[in-house]
Amino acid sequence: MSGAADLSSFGLGSDSFITVLTGAGVSAECGIPTFRGAGGLWRTYRAEELARPEAFREDPRLVWEWYDYRRGICAGKQPNPAHHAITRLDEKVSDFLLITQNVDNLHGRAGTRRLVELHGNLFRARCLDCGAVTSDLPVPLPEIPPHCTCGGMLRPDIVWFGEALPEKAIREASEASRDCDLMVVAGTSAVVQPAASMPLLAKQAGAHVIEVNPDPTPLTPYVDLHLEGKAGEVMPGLVDSILELTSP
Ligand code: BV8
Ligand code: ZN
């Protein structure tokens, strides 16, 4: 389905603040398994079992093997038309922010600059001892678990279940959710908090919310428009429709 839509009733103009919230579904057409879809398994584990601080404490090697496996998958993929469509919004809309739950770095590689990574990034790691953050770890890792130049063990710079999101990311994303005129929610099952509450924050603050997903989600009953389809097929047309209304 094309994403071209009649948004004339949304009252959008050149001064509109446009936000986009993305989840793993936006990267599905790159061949990256989503979390809760069929491909969400690795060996015999589910993401929720390994993406936890307790799992890392118990077996840092196993958790790093999982992350290195995912780093290898993502490093070999290219952004898809959905990533590029979002970058077009970033380049052409004066007031814009992408809020992503994704850690695959594909939005950054597609050239989107105004983005908040709620859950961190697969290609960054943080030292447990000195706190230094590095983005220079080779793919695949030469040693598992990797160590910092200070000798401390590195952990993925990822927000695990039960961990607080980075303060700055939460603040920026929540403010944008409350201030925006339109939020496009693409490729998320809308179950993981606090991200899943952000479209409701936007709606309650008076924004219009558009959902792009082949399937309904818990958010669907609350959105102004649900475009049923794959993000790579829907987003380019939807972005065209938005830019028609917001271009000066
Ligand atoms: C926090 C990094 C508090 C890891 C991720 C009960 C028990 C325990 C905890 C909780 C609980 N209830 C609530 C919680 C909190 C918990 C939570 O929400 N759990 C859920 C599962 C119920 N949240 C947390 O723990 C968060 N922290 O609350 O901290 C706190 C406060 C102060 C001090 C201490 C603590 C932390 C959450 C972050 C977890 N980390 N990622 C890693 O990647 O390894 S979350 C992980 O899920 C990914 O980031 C992913 O993005 C995210 C959400 O999943 P989706 O992106 O939506 O992906 P999913 O597979 O689910 O869905 C894909 C969708 O795409 C589907 O709808 C599908 O239809 C669609 N799709 C498929 N193909 C396409 C498509 N759409 C478009 N196009 C396509 N082609
Ligand atoms: Zn260190």
Coordinates of C-alpha atoms and ligand atoms in Angstrom, one line a residue:
M1 CA 0.0 0.0 0.0
S2 CA 1.3 3.5 -0.7
G3 CA 1.4 5.8 2.2
A4 CA 0.0 8.8 0.3
A5 CA -2.8 10.1 2.5
D6 CA -5.2 13.0 2.7
L7 CA -3.8 14.9 5.8
S8 CA -5.6 18.2 4.9
S9 CA -7.7 17.9 8.1
F10 CA -4.6 17.8 10.3
G11 CA -3.9 21.5 10.0
L12 CA -0.2 21.0 9.2
G13 CA 1.8 24.0 7.9
S14 CA 5.4 25.1 7.5
D15 CA 5.7 25.8 11.3
S16 CA 4.5 22.3 12.3
F17 CA 6.6 20.2 14.7
I18 CA 6.8 16.7 13.2
T19 CA 8.1 13.7 15.3
V20 CA 8.6 10.1 14.3
L21 CA 8.8 7.2 16.7
T22 CA 10.3 4.0 15.3
G23 CA 10.7 0.4 16.4
A24 CA 12.3 -2.7 15.1
G25 CA 9.6 -3.1 12.3
V26 CA 11.2 -0.2 10.4
S27 CA 14.4 -2.4 10.0
A28 CA 12.5 -5.6 9.2
E29 CA 12.8 -5.1 5.4
C30 CA 16.6 -4.9 5.8
G31 CA 16.4 -8.5 7.0
I32 CA 17.0 -7.7 10.7
P33 CA 14.8 -9.8 12.9
T34 CA 12.3 -7.9 15.1
F35 CA 12.0 -8.7 18.8
R36 CA 8.6 -10.2 19.0
G37 CA 8.3 -11.5 15.5
A38 CA 9.1 -15.1 14.4
G39 CA 12.8 -14.2 14.0
G40 CA 13.2 -12.9 17.5
L41 CA 15.0 -16.0 18.7
W42 CA 18.8 -16.5 18.9
R43 CA 20.0 -20.0 19.6
T44 CA 17.4 -21.0 22.2
Y45 CA 17.1 -17.5 23.9
R46 CA 14.5 -14.8 23.6
A47 CA 15.6 -11.1 23.6
E48 CA 14.0 -10.5 27.0
E49 CA 16.2 -13.2 28.6
L50 CA 19.5 -11.8 27.4
A51 CA 18.7 -8.0 27.3
R52 CA 18.9 -7.8 31.1
P53 CA 21.6 -6.7 33.6
E54 CA 21.2 -10.0 35.5
A55 CA 22.0 -12.0 32.3
F56 CA 25.2 -9.9 31.8
R57 CA 26.3 -10.3 35.4
E58 CA 25.7 -14.1 35.2
D59 CA 27.4 -14.6 31.8
P60 CA 29.0 -11.5 30.2
R61 CA 30.5 -13.7 27.5
L62 CA 27.1 -15.2 26.4
V63 CA 25.5 -11.7 26.3
W64 CA 28.4 -10.2 24.4
E65 CA 28.3 -13.2 21.9
W66 CA 24.6 -12.3 21.3
Y67 CA 25.4 -8.6 20.8
D68 CA 28.4 -9.3 18.6
Y69 CA 26.2 -11.6 16.5
R70 CA 23.7 -8.8 16.1
R71 CA 26.4 -6.2 15.4
G72 CA 27.6 -8.5 12.6
I73 CA 24.0 -8.7 11.1
C74 CA 23.4 -5.0 11.3
A75 CA 26.8 -3.9 10.0
G76 CA 26.1 -5.8 6.8
K77 CA 22.7 -4.2 6.1
Q78 CA 21.8 -1.0 4.3
P79 CA 19.1 1.5 5.3
N80 CA 15.8 0.8 3.5
P81 CA 13.3 3.3 1.9
A82 CA 11.7 3.9 5.3
H83 CA 15.0 5.1 6.8
H84 CA 15.6 7.3 3.8
A85 CA 12.1 8.8 3.9
I86 CA 12.6 9.8 7.6
T87 CA 15.9 11.4 6.6
R88 CA 14.0 13.5 4.0
L89 CA 11.7 14.8 6.8
D90 CA 14.8 15.6 8.9
E91 CA 16.3 17.6 6.0
K92 CA 13.2 19.4 4.9
V93 CA 11.0 20.1 8.0
S94 CA 12.2 23.0 10.2
D95 CA 10.9 21.5 13.5
F96 CA 11.6 17.7 13.5
L97 CA 12.8 14.9 15.9
L98 CA 13.1 11.2 15.3
I99 CA 12.7 9.2 18.5
T100 CA 13.9 5.6 17.9
Q101 CA 13.8 2.5 20.0
N102 CA 16.2 0.8 17.5
V103 CA 19.8 0.1 18.4
D104 CA 20.9 -0.9 14.9
N105 CA 22.3 2.5 13.9
L106 CA 20.5 2.4 10.6
H107 CA 18.8 5.8 11.1
G108 CA 22.2 7.4 11.6
R109 CA 23.6 5.6 8.6
A110 CA 20.7 6.9 6.6
G111 CA 21.7 10.4 7.5
T112 CA 19.1 11.4 10.0
R113 CA 20.7 13.9 12.3
R114 CA 18.0 15.1 14.7
L115 CA 17.4 11.8 16.5
V116 CA 17.1 10.4 20.1
E117 CA 18.2 6.8 20.7
L118 CA 16.0 5.7 23.6
H119 CA 17.6 2.3 24.0
G120 CA 21.2 3.0 23.1
N121 CA 23.2 1.7 20.1
L122 CA 24.7 -1.7 19.2
F123 CA 27.9 0.0 18.0
R124 CA 28.7 1.8 21.3
A125 CA 30.1 0.2 24.4
R126 CA 30.7 1.6 27.9
C127 CA 33.4 0.8 30.5
L128 CA 32.1 -0.6 33.8
D129 CA 35.1 0.9 35.6
C130 CA 35.9 4.3 34.1
G131 CA 32.6 4.9 32.3
A132 CA 34.4 5.7 29.0
V133 CA 32.2 5.2 25.9
T134 CA 33.7 3.9 22.7
S135 CA 32.3 3.5 19.2
D136 CA 35.5 2.0 17.8
L137 CA 35.1 -1.7 18.5
P138 CA 35.7 -3.8 15.4
V139 CA 33.0 -6.1 14.0
P140 CA 33.4 -9.0 15.0
L141 CA 35.0 -8.3 18.4
P142 CA 38.6 -9.5 18.6
E143 CA 38.1 -10.5 22.3
I144 CA 34.9 -11.4 24.1
P145 CA 34.1 -9.8 26.6
P146 CA 36.0 -6.7 25.3
H147 CA 38.0 -4.5 27.7
C148 CA 38.6 -0.8 28.0
T149 CA 42.0 0.7 27.6
C150 CA 41.9 1.2 31.4
G151 CA 41.5 -2.6 31.8
G152 CA 37.9 -2.5 32.8
M153 CA 35.3 -4.7 31.2
L154 CA 33.1 -3.1 28.6
R155 CA 29.3 -3.5 28.4
P156 CA 27.0 -2.8 25.4
D157 CA 25.8 0.9 25.5
I158 CA 22.3 -0.5 25.4
V159 CA 19.4 0.0 27.8
W160 CA 18.4 -3.4 29.2
F161 CA 15.0 -4.3 30.6
G162 CA 14.7 -3.0 34.1
E163 CA 17.3 -0.3 33.5
A164 CA 16.4 3.4 33.3
L165 CA 16.7 5.1 30.0
P166 CA 19.3 7.9 29.6
E167 CA 17.9 11.0 31.4
K168 CA 18.6 13.3 28.4
A169 CA 16.9 10.9 25.9
I170 CA 13.8 10.6 28.0
R171 CA 13.6 14.4 28.6
E172 CA 14.0 15.3 24.9
A173 CA 11.6 12.5 23.7
S174 CA 9.0 13.4 26.3
E175 CA 9.1 17.1 25.5
A176 CA 8.9 16.5 21.8
S177 CA 5.9 14.1 22.4
R178 CA 4.1 16.8 24.3
D179 CA 5.0 19.7 21.9
C180 CA 4.6 18.1 18.5
D181 CA 1.8 18.7 16.0
L182 CA 2.1 15.3 14.4
M183 CA 3.7 12.0 15.5
V184 CA 4.2 9.2 13.0
V185 CA 4.6 5.9 14.8
A186 CA 6.2 3.2 12.6
G187 CA 7.2 -0.4 13.1
T188 CA 6.6 -0.8 16.8
S189 CA 4.4 -3.3 18.7
A190 CA 3.9 -0.4 21.3
V191 CA 4.4 -2.7 24.3
V192 CA 7.8 -1.5 25.7
Q193 CA 7.6 1.3 28.2
P194 CA 8.3 4.2 28.4
A195 CA 8.4 4.5 24.6
A196 CA 4.9 3.1 24.1
S197 CA 3.4 5.9 26.2
M198 CA 4.9 8.7 24.0
P199 CA 2.2 8.5 21.3
L200 CA -0.5 8.8 23.9
L201 CA 1.4 11.8 25.4
A202 CA 1.3 13.4 22.0
K203 CA -2.4 12.6 21.4
Q204 CA -3.3 14.0 24.9
A205 CA -1.4 17.2 24.1
G206 CA -3.4 17.7 20.9
A207 CA -1.2 16.2 18.3
H208 CA -2.4 14.0 15.4
V209 CA -0.9 10.4 15.5
I210 CA -0.4 8.2 12.4
E211 CA 0.6 4.6 12.8
V212 CA 2.4 2.6 10.1
N213 CA 2.3 -1.1 10.8
P214 CA 1.1 -4.2 8.8
D215 CA -0.7 -5.3 12.0
P216 CA -2.9 -3.6 14.6
T217 CA -1.2 -2.8 18.0
P218 CA -2.5 -1.7 21.4
L219 CA -2.0 1.9 20.1
T220 CA -4.2 1.4 17.0
P221 CA -7.5 2.3 18.7
Y222 CA -6.1 5.7 19.7
V223 CA -4.5 6.9 16.5
D224 CA -6.0 9.3 14.0
L225 CA -4.9 7.2 11.0
H226 CA -3.6 3.6 10.8
L227 CA -1.8 3.0 7.5
E228 CA -1.7 -0.8 7.2
G229 CA 1.5 -1.9 5.5
K230 CA 5.3 -2.2 5.5
A231 CA 7.2 0.8 6.5
G232 CA 9.5 0.6 3.5
E233 CA 6.4 0.7 1.2
V234 CA 4.3 3.2 3.1
M235 CA 6.7 5.8 4.5
P236 CA 7.9 7.3 1.2
G237 CA 4.4 8.2 0.1
L238 CA 3.4 9.4 3.6
V239 CA 6.5 11.6 3.8
D240 CA 5.5 13.1 0.4
S241 CA 2.1 13.9 1.8
I242 CA 3.6 15.5 4.9
L243 CA 6.1 17.6 2.9
E244 CA 3.4 18.9 0.6
L245 CA 1.7 20.4 3.6
T246 CA 4.8 21.6 5.5
S247 CA 7.0 22.9 2.8
P248 CA 7.2 26.7 2.9
Ligands
BV8_1 C1 12.3 0.9 32.5 C2 17.6 -2.7 24.0 C3 12.3 1.7 34.8 C4 17.9 -4.2 24.2 C5 15.3 -2.6 24.5 C6 7.0 -5.9 33.9 C7 8.2 -6.5 34.3 C8 9.5 -5.9 34.1 C9 9.6 -4.7 33.5 C10 8.4 -4.1 33.0 C11 7.1 -4.7 33.3 N1 6.2 -3.8 32.8 C12 6.8 -2.8 32.2 C13 8.1 -3.0 32.4 C14 9.1 -2.0 32.0 C15 9.9 -2.6 30.7 C16 8.9 -3.0 29.7 O1 8.3 -2.1 29.0 N2 8.6 -4.3 29.4 C17 7.7 -4.7 28.4 C18 8.2 -5.9 27.6 C19 6.4 -5.0 29.2 N3 10.6 -1.5 30.3 C20 11.9 -1.4 30.8 O2 12.4 -2.2 31.5 C21 12.6 -0.1 30.4 N4 13.1 0.5 31.6 O3 11.1 0.8 32.5 O4 13.1 1.3 33.6 C22 13.3 2.2 35.7 C23 13.2 3.5 36.0 C24 14.1 4.0 36.9 C25 15.2 3.2 37.4 C26 15.3 1.9 37.0 C27 14.3 1.4 36.1 C28 13.7 -0.4 29.4 C29 13.1 -0.8 28.1 C30 14.3 -0.9 27.1 C31 14.6 -2.3 26.9 N5 15.6 -2.5 25.8 N6 16.2 -2.7 23.6 C32 18.4 -4.8 22.9 O5 18.0 -4.3 21.8 O6 19.1 -5.8 23.0 S1 13.7 -2.8 24.1 C33 13.5 -3.6 22.6 O7 12.1 -3.6 22.4 C34 14.1 -2.9 21.4 O8 14.7 -1.6 21.6 C35 12.8 -2.7 20.5 O9 12.9 -1.6 19.7 C36 11.8 -2.5 21.6 C37 10.4 -2.5 21.3 O10 10.1 -3.5 20.4 P1 9.6 -3.0 18.9 O11 10.7 -2.1 18.4 O12 8.3 -2.6 19.0 O13 9.8 -4.4 18.1 P2 8.8 -5.6 18.2 O14 9.5 -6.8 17.6 O15 8.1 -5.7 19.5 O16 7.6 -5.1 17.2 C38 7.9 -5.0 15.8 C39 6.7 -4.3 15.2 O17 7.0 -4.0 13.8 C40 5.4 -5.2 15.2 O18 4.3 -4.4 15.6 C41 5.3 -5.6 13.7 O19 3.9 -5.7 13.4 C42 5.9 -4.5 13.0 N7 6.5 -4.8 11.7 C43 7.0 -5.9 11.3 N8 7.5 -5.7 10.0 C44 7.2 -4.4 9.7 C45 6.6 -3.8 10.8 N9 6.2 -2.5 10.8 C46 6.5 -1.8 9.6 N10 7.1 -2.4 8.5 C47 7.5 -3.7 8.5 N11 8.1 -4.2 7.4
ZN2 ZN 37.7 2.1 31.3

